[in-house]
Amino acid sequence: MIFDMKDENLIFVRFDTNDDFFESLYSVVEKYSMNAGVILSGMGMLKDFEIGWFNTEKDVYEKIKIDTPHELVALTGNIARKEGKPFAHIHVALAGPDKKLVGGHLFGAKVNITNEIFIYKIDSMKFERVAYGSFNRLEGRYLK
Amino acid sequence: MIFDMKDENLIFVRFDTNDDFFESLYSVVEKYSMNAGVILSGMGMLKDFEIGWFNTEKDVYEKIKIDTPHELVALTGNIARKEGKPFAHIHVALAGPDKKLVGGHLFGAKVNITNEIFIYKIDSMKFERVAYGSFNRLEGRYLK
Amino acid sequence: MIFDMKDENLIFVRFDTNDDFFESLYSVVEKYSMNAGVILSGMGMLKDFEIGWFNTEKDVYEKIKIDTPHELVALTGNIARKEGKPFAHIHVALAGPDKKLVGGHLFGAKVNITNEIFIYKIDSMKFERVAYGSFNRLEGRYLK
């Protein structure tokens, strides 16, 4: 379940256990009609997540899935649109039971316990993801 | 010793060698009468720190203490109140001599050399930590 | 090649493949006449990077160079001046092919594919790096 608050352009959202990370994030993007945004902070725990490292030579993501809940120690990302739909580019750093960190490009995750996320909505810009082969480049224009 | 500056809602603080991380942070929270805030950036080094991974099944943090100074490469967190007192939820990513990262939920730390931290104070909100068993959930309300 | 946009004090920059990280960042600092700033978010990939861990006892950085492209999962940093020139203090967390994270103080890097970075320019402050032995402390004053 999503709890959210807004102070001018700063949006605070809390996701709860078993929420789907991307579904929850995109529902917030739609609720606030975001065309461009940046995640200022994100923490909590993730489980059942899939992360990837981009193999530049082979032009493909090498992915792994991890079920074990991990502490979400850094959540970096931004919000754009691709063909009208919300598109979030998300990287994560996650700590496991041994306190060692894994991470990379986030493809999917479930929330464990809680996620506390702060997003800054950029009213004057529209970000669009434009495909160049397998890479979706972040392009932007001013709305005014 | 704490050095601090403020530009509207953005607070910059610098902590110095041997400062206690949480004592220093809470003194800043009190000085600026913060009821809600989010850490936008934090870096420097920590030593004598304790980090934990939450074991969801056992409902307990599994903690380790590390004395060796580590580079603080990501500091994620937010500021609330619990029963009137400052409550900071802090996650860290830390690099050791081998450049590998460890991290998790931060329970305590001393500053090594310097900490450079930027906090955004949210004037319109009050965040409160409410205990649900061993978990303190972040709840919020508008002040105006 | 640098793509940049600005919304009041928020600057978005995108660096592209093979751009030098620090040269690109400093050109942005100069373009926007920044005397103080903080990186709010940074992601993408880096290659040919050099990271270090500060050995406090020996007062020296222990550095390693890594060529392999890594996912940039956390970019933490701030912008100051030292003797008039731009000075960025940058820490990174980077994920390799095995999804394990390495990181520390960033000394140099090339961009791989893309870097998407958001910087907040602090108009009312001037940050200066002042040398105390081998350590450049962040000091600040108000411009008005």
Short mmCIF file of C-alpha atoms in Angstrom, two decimals:
data_model
loop_
_atom_site.label_atom_id
_atom_site.label_comp_id
_atom_site.label_asym_id
_atom_site.label_seq_id
_atom_site.Cartn_x
_atom_site.Cartn_y
_atom_site.Cartn_z
CA MET A 1 0.00 0.00 0.00
CA ILE A 2 1.28 3.43 -0.91
CA PHE A 3 1.41 6.34 1.51
CA ASP A 4 2.32 9.65 -0.09
CA MET A 5 2.73 13.33 0.76
CA LYS A 6 3.76 16.36 -1.27
CA ASP A 7 5.43 19.67 -0.41
CA GLU A 8 5.67 21.80 -3.54
CA ASN A 9 7.89 19.70 -5.83
CA LEU A 10 9.06 17.24 -3.18
CA ILE A 11 7.09 14.00 -3.01
CA PHE A 12 7.48 11.52 -0.18
CA VAL A 13 6.22 7.99 -0.72
CA ARG A 14 6.26 4.93 1.46
CA PHE A 15 5.72 1.48 0.01
CA ASP A 16 4.93 -1.48 2.26
CA THR A 17 5.76 -5.19 2.40
CA ASN A 18 5.08 -7.16 -0.80
CA ASP A 19 4.34 -4.05 -2.89
CA ASP A 20 5.78 -4.32 -6.37
CA PHE A 21 8.51 -1.69 -6.62
CA PHE A 22 7.96 -0.53 -10.21
CA GLU A 23 4.14 -0.76 -10.13
CA SER A 24 4.13 1.36 -6.97
CA LEU A 25 6.58 3.88 -8.37
CA TYR A 26 4.67 4.22 -11.64
CA SER A 27 1.38 4.73 -9.84
CA VAL A 28 3.02 7.67 -8.03
CA VAL A 29 4.37 9.03 -11.31
CA GLU A 30 0.85 8.93 -12.79
CA LYS A 31 -0.86 10.31 -9.69
CA TYR A 32 1.37 13.39 -9.76
CA SER A 33 1.48 13.64 -13.59
CA MET A 34 5.27 13.59 -13.62
CA ASN A 35 7.01 14.23 -16.92
CA ALA A 36 10.45 14.53 -15.35
CA GLY A 37 11.79 13.73 -11.92
CA VAL A 38 14.75 12.65 -9.88
CA ILE A 39 14.92 10.39 -6.83
CA LEU A 40 16.59 12.30 -4.00
CA SER A 41 16.67 9.45 -1.50
CA GLY A 42 15.47 5.89 -1.19
CA MET A 43 15.93 3.28 1.53
CA GLY A 44 14.33 0.32 3.24
CA MET A 45 14.58 -3.27 2.07
CA LEU A 46 14.01 -5.15 -1.18
CA LYS A 47 13.45 -8.86 -1.83
CA ASP A 48 12.88 -11.03 -4.92
CA PHE A 49 14.87 -8.51 -6.92
CA GLU A 50 16.58 -8.76 -10.29
CA ILE A 51 19.70 -6.71 -10.99
CA GLY A 52 21.89 -6.48 -14.06
CA TRP A 53 25.28 -5.42 -15.34
CA PHE A 54 25.38 -4.17 -18.90
CA ASN A 55 27.85 -6.04 -21.08
CA THR A 56 28.85 -3.26 -23.46
CA GLU A 57 30.63 -5.53 -25.93
CA LYS A 58 27.72 -7.95 -26.24
CA ASP A 59 25.11 -5.16 -25.92
CA VAL A 60 23.12 -7.16 -23.38
CA TYR A 61 22.33 -7.07 -19.66
CA GLU A 62 23.69 -9.95 -17.61
CA LYS A 63 21.11 -10.44 -14.87
CA ILE A 64 20.78 -12.27 -11.58
CA LYS A 65 17.77 -12.83 -9.33
CA ILE A 66 18.09 -12.77 -5.56
CA ASP A 67 15.24 -13.75 -3.24
CA THR A 68 16.84 -12.98 0.13
CA PRO A 69 15.74 -9.64 1.60
CA HIS A 70 18.53 -7.06 1.37
CA GLU A 71 18.92 -3.66 2.99
CA LEU A 72 18.45 -0.98 0.33
CA VAL A 73 21.38 1.29 1.09
CA ALA A 74 21.30 3.44 -2.04
CA LEU A 75 18.53 4.01 -4.55
CA THR A 76 19.51 6.20 -7.48
CA GLY A 77 17.19 7.01 -10.32
CA ASN A 78 15.23 9.36 -12.47
CA ILE A 79 11.78 9.52 -14.03
CA ALA A 80 11.05 10.01 -17.71
CA ARG A 81 8.45 8.98 -20.25
CA LYS A 82 8.82 6.54 -23.11
CA GLU A 83 6.10 6.64 -25.72
CA GLY A 84 3.87 8.31 -23.15
CA LYS A 85 4.36 5.73 -20.42
CA PRO A 86 6.37 6.24 -17.20
CA PHE A 87 9.95 5.06 -17.47
CA ALA A 88 12.19 4.94 -14.40
CA HIS A 89 15.92 4.31 -14.68
CA ILE A 90 16.92 2.78 -11.34
CA HIS A 91 20.23 1.65 -9.86
CA VAL A 92 20.52 0.07 -6.44
CA ALA A 93 23.08 -0.87 -3.80
CA LEU A 94 21.89 -3.67 -1.53
CA ALA A 95 23.36 -5.21 1.62
CA GLY A 96 22.86 -8.89 2.38
CA PRO A 97 23.14 -10.90 5.60
CA ASP A 98 26.96 -10.80 5.33
CA LYS A 99 26.79 -6.97 5.05
CA LYS A 100 28.54 -7.12 1.67
CA LEU A 101 27.00 -5.07 -1.11
CA VAL A 102 25.63 -6.15 -4.45
CA GLY A 103 23.89 -3.98 -6.99
CA GLY A 104 23.44 -2.69 -10.49
CA HIS A 105 20.57 -1.80 -12.78
CA LEU A 106 17.25 -2.75 -11.19
CA PHE A 107 14.81 -4.75 -13.31
CA GLY A 108 12.27 -5.73 -10.67
CA ALA A 109 11.77 -6.08 -6.92
CA LYS A 110 9.30 -6.54 -4.13
CA VAL A 111 9.32 -4.33 -1.07
CA ASN A 112 10.38 -5.93 2.22
CA ILE A 113 9.06 -4.21 5.37
CA THR A 114 9.23 -0.66 3.98
CA ASN A 115 10.58 1.65 1.27
CA GLU A 116 10.92 5.35 2.08
CA ILE A 117 11.47 7.36 -1.08
CA PHE A 118 11.77 11.07 -1.85
CA ILE A 119 11.24 12.25 -5.42
CA TYR A 120 11.70 15.75 -6.84
CA LYS A 121 9.23 16.54 -9.62
CA ILE A 122 10.70 18.85 -12.26
CA ASP A 123 7.76 20.88 -13.59
CA SER A 124 9.58 22.80 -16.31
CA MET A 125 11.00 19.79 -18.14
CA LYS A 126 9.86 16.72 -19.99
CA PHE A 127 12.28 13.79 -20.05
CA GLU A 128 11.91 11.22 -22.80
CA ARG A 129 13.68 7.90 -23.28
CA VAL A 130 14.67 7.49 -26.90
CA ALA A 131 15.90 4.12 -28.12
CA TYR A 132 19.30 3.93 -29.80
CA GLY A 133 19.59 0.20 -30.38
CA SER A 134 19.24 -1.45 -26.99
CA PHE A 135 20.03 1.77 -25.13
CA ASN A 136 17.30 4.22 -24.11
CA ARG A 137 18.95 7.63 -23.93
CA LEU A 138 17.57 10.29 -21.61
CA GLU A 139 16.61 13.36 -23.64
CA GLY A 140 14.80 16.41 -22.39
CA ARG A 141 13.07 19.58 -23.44
CA TYR A 142 11.54 22.54 -21.67
CA LEU A 143 7.76 22.56 -21.33
CA LYS A 144 7.51 26.35 -21.29
CA MET B 1 33.04 19.99 15.99
CA ILE B 2 30.11 20.90 13.81
CA PHE B 3 30.24 23.50 11.07
CA ASP B 4 26.87 24.36 9.56
CA MET B 5 25.27 26.68 7.03
CA LYS B 6 21.71 27.11 5.78
CA ASP B 7 20.19 28.34 2.52
CA GLU B 8 16.41 28.37 2.84
CA ASN B 9 15.59 24.68 3.45
CA LEU B 10 19.01 23.30 2.53
CA ILE B 11 21.34 22.71 5.45
CA PHE B 12 25.03 21.93 5.01
CA VAL B 13 26.87 20.38 7.93
CA ARG B 14 30.44 19.26 8.35
CA PHE B 15 31.43 16.95 11.18
CA ASP B 16 35.10 16.47 12.10
CA THR B 17 37.34 13.62 13.29
CA ASN B 18 36.07 11.71 16.33
CA ASP B 19 32.66 13.41 16.34
CA ASP B 20 29.90 10.97 17.18
CA PHE B 21 27.76 10.63 14.07
CA PHE B 22 24.30 10.43 15.65
CA GLU B 23 25.00 12.95 18.44
CA SER B 24 26.21 15.43 15.83
CA LEU B 25 23.27 14.80 13.53
CA TYR B 26 20.74 15.13 16.33
CA SER B 27 22.27 18.39 17.53
CA VAL B 28 21.72 19.75 14.00
CA VAL B 29 18.14 18.46 13.99
CA GLU B 30 17.49 20.28 17.26
CA LYS B 31 19.32 23.47 16.26
CA TYR B 32 17.12 23.82 13.18
CA SER B 33 13.95 22.51 14.87
CA MET B 34 13.45 19.84 12.21
CA ASN B 35 10.24 17.82 12.29
CA ALA B 36 10.88 16.22 8.92
CA GLY B 37 13.88 16.04 6.66
CA VAL B 38 15.77 14.06 4.09
CA ILE B 39 19.51 13.65 3.59
CA LEU B 40 20.37 14.70 0.04
CA SER B 41 24.06 13.79 0.16
CA GLY B 42 26.61 12.52 2.65
CA MET B 43 30.24 11.57 2.27
CA GLY B 44 33.59 11.45 4.03
CA MET B 45 34.80 8.61 6.22
CA LEU B 46 33.44 6.65 9.19
CA LYS B 47 35.23 4.48 11.76
CA ASP B 48 34.16 2.41 14.77
CA PHE B 49 30.82 1.86 13.10
CA GLU B 50 28.10 -0.70 13.68
CA ILE B 51 25.91 -1.83 10.78
CA GLY B 52 23.07 -4.31 10.63
CA TRP B 53 20.99 -6.45 8.34
CA PHE B 54 17.42 -7.04 9.39
CA ASN B 55 16.51 -10.70 9.65
CA THR B 56 12.84 -10.53 8.75
CA GLU B 57 12.01 -14.08 9.84
CA LYS B 58 13.61 -13.69 13.27
CA ASP B 59 12.52 -10.03 13.57
CA VAL B 60 15.99 -8.97 14.71
CA TYR B 61 18.96 -7.02 13.39
CA GLU B 62 22.14 -9.02 12.84
CA LYS B 63 24.92 -6.54 13.56
CA ILE B 64 28.65 -6.26 13.09
CA LYS B 65 31.15 -3.71 14.40
CA ILE B 66 34.04 -2.52 12.28
CA ASP B 67 36.82 -0.31 13.63
CA THR B 68 38.82 0.30 10.43
CA PRO B 69 38.10 3.66 8.81
CA HIS B 70 36.01 3.26 5.65
CA GLU B 71 35.19 5.70 2.88
CA LEU B 72 31.54 6.73 3.21
CA VAL B 73 30.40 6.39 -0.40
CA ALA B 74 26.64 6.65 0.14
CA LEU B 75 24.67 8.01 3.06
CA THR B 76 20.92 7.63 2.73
CA GLY B 77 18.49 8.70 5.38
CA ASN B 78 15.64 10.74 6.69
CA ILE B 79 14.75 12.65 9.83
CA ALA B 80 11.66 12.14 11.92
CA ARG B 81 10.60 12.38 15.55
CA LYS B 82 9.76 9.55 17.92
CA GLU B 83 7.99 10.55 21.11
CA GLY B 84 9.30 14.07 20.57
CA LYS B 85 12.95 13.09 20.16
CA PRO B 86 14.92 13.20 16.88
CA PHE B 87 14.96 9.89 15.04
CA ALA B 88 17.17 9.39 12.00
CA HIS B 89 16.85 6.31 9.80
CA ILE B 90 20.27 5.89 8.20
CA HIS B 91 21.69 3.42 5.67
CA VAL B 92 25.31 3.49 4.55
CA ALA B 93 27.63 2.09 1.89
CA LEU B 94 31.26 2.00 3.01
CA ALA B 95 34.49 1.16 1.18
CA GLY B 96 37.36 -0.52 3.00
CA PRO B 97 41.08 -0.79 2.20
CA ASP B 98 40.32 -3.47 -0.42
CA LYS B 99 37.80 -1.06 -2.08
CA LYS B 100 35.01 -3.58 -1.56
CA LEU B 101 31.78 -2.25 -0.12
CA VAL B 102 29.98 -3.20 3.05
CA GLY B 103 26.88 -1.57 4.45
CA GLY B 104 23.42 -1.72 5.86
CA HIS B 105 21.44 -0.02 8.58
CA LEU B 106 23.69 2.26 10.65
CA PHE B 107 23.53 1.93 14.43
CA GLY B 108 26.53 4.03 15.40
CA ALA B 109 29.75 5.52 14.08
CA LYS B 110 32.55 7.97 14.70
CA VAL B 111 33.62 10.43 12.05
CA ASN B 112 37.04 9.90 10.46
CA ILE B 113 38.66 13.05 8.97
CA THR B 114 35.41 14.62 7.78
CA ASN B 115 31.72 14.15 7.01
CA GLU B 116 30.08 16.51 4.51
CA ILE B 117 26.30 16.24 4.70
CA PHE B 118 23.42 18.06 3.02
CA ILE B 119 19.96 17.87 4.57
CA TYR B 120 16.68 19.21 3.21
CA LYS B 121 14.33 20.41 5.94
CA ILE B 122 10.66 19.88 5.07
CA ASP B 123 8.79 22.68 6.79
CA SER B 124 5.27 21.64 5.91
CA MET B 125 5.45 18.11 7.29
CA LYS B 126 5.99 16.30 10.55
CA PHE B 127 7.37 12.79 10.32
CA GLU B 128 6.81 10.45 13.23
CA ARG B 129 8.19 6.98 13.86
CA VAL B 130 5.47 4.72 15.17
CA ALA B 131 6.39 1.32 16.59
CA TYR B 132 4.74 -1.76 15.10
CA GLY B 133 6.49 -4.51 17.02
CA SER B 134 10.21 -4.05 16.42
CA PHE B 135 9.64 -1.91 13.33
CA ASN B 136 9.30 1.87 13.54
CA ARG B 137 7.17 2.93 10.58
CA LEU B 138 7.58 6.39 9.08
CA GLU B 139 4.26 8.22 9.24
CA GLY B 140 3.64 11.83 8.39
CA ARG B 141 1.14 14.63 8.57
CA TYR B 142 0.93 18.18 7.31
CA LEU B 143 1.68 20.93 9.80
CA LYS B 144 -0.47 23.56 8.12
CA MET C 1 29.42 15.39 -25.39
CA ILE C 2 27.51 17.21 -22.69
CA PHE C 3 23.76 17.74 -22.73
CA ASP C 4 22.50 20.07 -20.01
CA MET C 5 19.29 21.70 -18.78
CA LYS C 6 18.52 23.99 -15.86
CA ASP C 7 15.40 24.62 -13.78
CA GLU C 8 16.13 27.36 -11.26
CA ASN C 9 18.91 25.86 -9.13
CA LEU C 10 18.59 22.29 -10.41
CA ILE C 11 20.96 21.37 -13.23
CA PHE C 12 20.60 18.17 -15.23
CA VAL C 13 23.60 16.99 -17.24
CA ARG C 14 24.14 13.97 -19.39
CA PHE C 15 27.64 12.87 -20.35
CA ASP C 16 28.20 10.38 -23.17
CA THR C 17 30.57 7.48 -23.92
CA ASN C 18 34.26 8.27 -23.58
CA ASP C 19 33.70 11.68 -22.02
CA ASP C 20 36.18 12.39 -19.26
CA PHE C 21 34.18 12.53 -16.03
CA PHE C 22 36.02 15.37 -14.25
CA GLU C 23 36.60 17.48 -17.38
CA SER C 24 32.89 17.23 -18.19
CA LEU C 25 31.82 18.02 -14.65
CA TYR C 26 34.16 21.02 -14.40
CA SER C 27 32.94 22.42 -17.71
CA VAL C 28 29.42 22.37 -16.25
CA VAL C 29 30.65 24.04 -13.05
CA GLU C 30 32.21 26.82 -15.13
CA LYS C 31 29.27 27.18 -17.52
CA TYR C 32 26.90 27.79 -14.60
CA SER C 33 29.43 29.78 -12.53
CA MET C 34 29.01 27.50 -9.54
CA ASN C 35 30.69 28.49 -6.29
CA ALA C 36 28.92 25.82 -4.26
CA GLY C 37 26.87 22.82 -5.20
CA VAL C 38 25.79 19.33 -4.28
CA ILE C 39 25.16 16.31 -6.47
CA LEU C 40 21.61 15.06 -5.86
CA SER C 41 21.80 12.00 -8.08
CA GLY C 42 24.20 10.35 -10.49
CA MET C 43 24.02 7.09 -12.42
CA GLY C 44 25.05 5.35 -15.60
CA MET C 45 28.33 3.53 -16.14
CA LEU C 46 32.03 4.33 -15.66
CA LYS C 47 35.13 2.68 -17.12
CA ASP C 48 38.89 3.22 -16.82
CA PHE C 49 38.32 4.58 -13.35
CA GLU C 50 40.66 5.10 -10.42
CA ILE C 51 39.34 4.85 -6.86
CA GLY C 52 41.08 5.22 -3.54
CA TRP C 53 40.83 4.48 0.16
CA PHE C 54 42.47 6.97 2.46
CA ASN C 55 44.99 5.40 4.81
CA THR C 56 44.64 7.72 7.77
CA GLU C 57 47.75 6.46 9.58
CA LYS C 58 50.02 6.87 6.57
CA ASP C 59 48.19 10.02 5.36
CA VAL C 60 48.00 8.69 1.80
CA TYR C 61 45.41 7.37 -0.63
CA GLU C 62 45.78 3.73 -1.62
CA LYS C 63 44.50 3.61 -5.18
CA ILE C 64 43.48 1.02 -7.75
CA LYS C 65 42.65 1.37 -11.43
CA ILE C 66 39.90 -0.68 -13.03
CA ASP C 67 39.28 -0.73 -16.79
CA THR C 68 36.14 -2.89 -16.92
CA PRO C 69 32.93 -0.89 -17.29
CA HIS C 70 30.95 -0.84 -14.05
CA GLU C 71 27.39 0.24 -13.30
CA LEU C 72 27.49 3.52 -11.38
CA VAL C 73 25.00 2.79 -8.62
CA ALA C 74 25.75 5.75 -6.36
CA LEU C 75 27.49 9.02 -7.08
CA THR C 76 27.93 11.25 -4.06
CA GLY C 77 29.68 14.57 -4.19
CA ASN C 78 29.85 18.29 -3.81
CA ILE C 79 31.29 21.24 -5.69
CA ALA C 80 33.65 23.83 -4.27
CA ARG C 81 36.50 26.02 -5.43
CA LYS C 82 40.18 25.71 -4.60
CA GLU C 83 42.32 28.72 -5.42
CA GLY C 84 39.61 29.82 -7.85
CA LYS C 85 39.39 26.54 -9.75
CA PRO C 86 36.50 24.05 -9.58
CA PHE C 87 37.04 21.28 -7.04
CA ALA C 88 34.66 18.32 -6.85
CA HIS C 89 34.81 15.83 -3.99
CA ILE C 90 33.38 12.61 -5.43
CA HIS C 91 32.68 9.18 -3.95
CA VAL C 92 31.30 6.31 -6.01
CA ALA C 93 29.76 2.86 -5.63
CA LEU C 94 30.23 0.69 -8.73
CA ALA C 95 28.88 -2.73 -9.69
CA GLY C 96 30.96 -5.09 -11.81
CA PRO C 97 30.02 -8.13 -13.90
CA ASP C 98 29.66 -10.23 -10.73
CA LYS C 99 27.23 -7.59 -9.32
CA LYS C 100 29.52 -7.05 -6.32
CA LEU C 101 30.25 -3.46 -5.42
CA VAL C 102 33.55 -1.64 -5.23
CA GLY C 103 34.07 2.02 -4.56
CA GLY C 104 35.72 4.84 -2.71
CA HIS C 105 37.10 8.27 -3.50
CA LEU C 106 37.05 8.88 -7.26
CA PHE C 107 40.27 10.17 -8.85
CA GLY C 108 39.39 9.75 -12.52
CA ALA C 109 37.04 7.96 -14.91
CA LYS C 110 35.68 7.79 -18.42
CA VAL C 111 31.97 7.61 -19.10
CA ASN C 112 30.59 4.33 -20.48
CA ILE C 113 27.33 4.63 -22.44
CA THR C 114 25.86 7.44 -20.34
CA ASN C 115 26.01 9.41 -17.10
CA GLU C 116 22.82 11.12 -15.87
CA ILE C 117 23.62 13.62 -13.14
CA PHE C 118 21.55 16.14 -11.18
CA ILE C 119 23.34 18.98 -9.39
CA TYR C 120 21.88 21.60 -7.06
CA LYS C 121 23.61 24.96 -7.33
CA ILE C 122 23.71 26.84 -4.03
CA ASP C 123 23.63 30.52 -4.94
CA SER C 124 24.00 31.99 -1.48
CA MET C 125 27.20 30.16 -0.53
CA LYS C 126 30.78 29.85 -1.63
CA PHE C 127 32.54 26.61 -0.75
CA GLU C 128 36.33 26.60 -0.63
CA ARG C 129 38.74 23.72 -0.19
CA VAL C 130 41.47 24.68 2.23
CA ALA C 131 44.51 22.44 2.57
CA TYR C 132 45.41 21.11 6.02
CA GLY C 133 48.36 18.89 5.19
CA SER C 134 47.12 16.39 2.61
CA PHE C 135 43.49 17.00 3.49
CA ASN C 136 41.41 19.66 1.72
CA ARG C 137 38.71 20.70 4.17
CA LEU C 138 35.40 22.03 2.92
CA GLU C 139 34.85 25.53 4.27
CA GLY C 140 32.06 27.88 3.33
CA ARG C 141 30.85 31.43 3.63
CA TYR C 142 27.73 33.32 2.64
CA LEU C 143 27.97 35.43 -0.49
CA LYS C 144 25.33 37.94 0.59
#
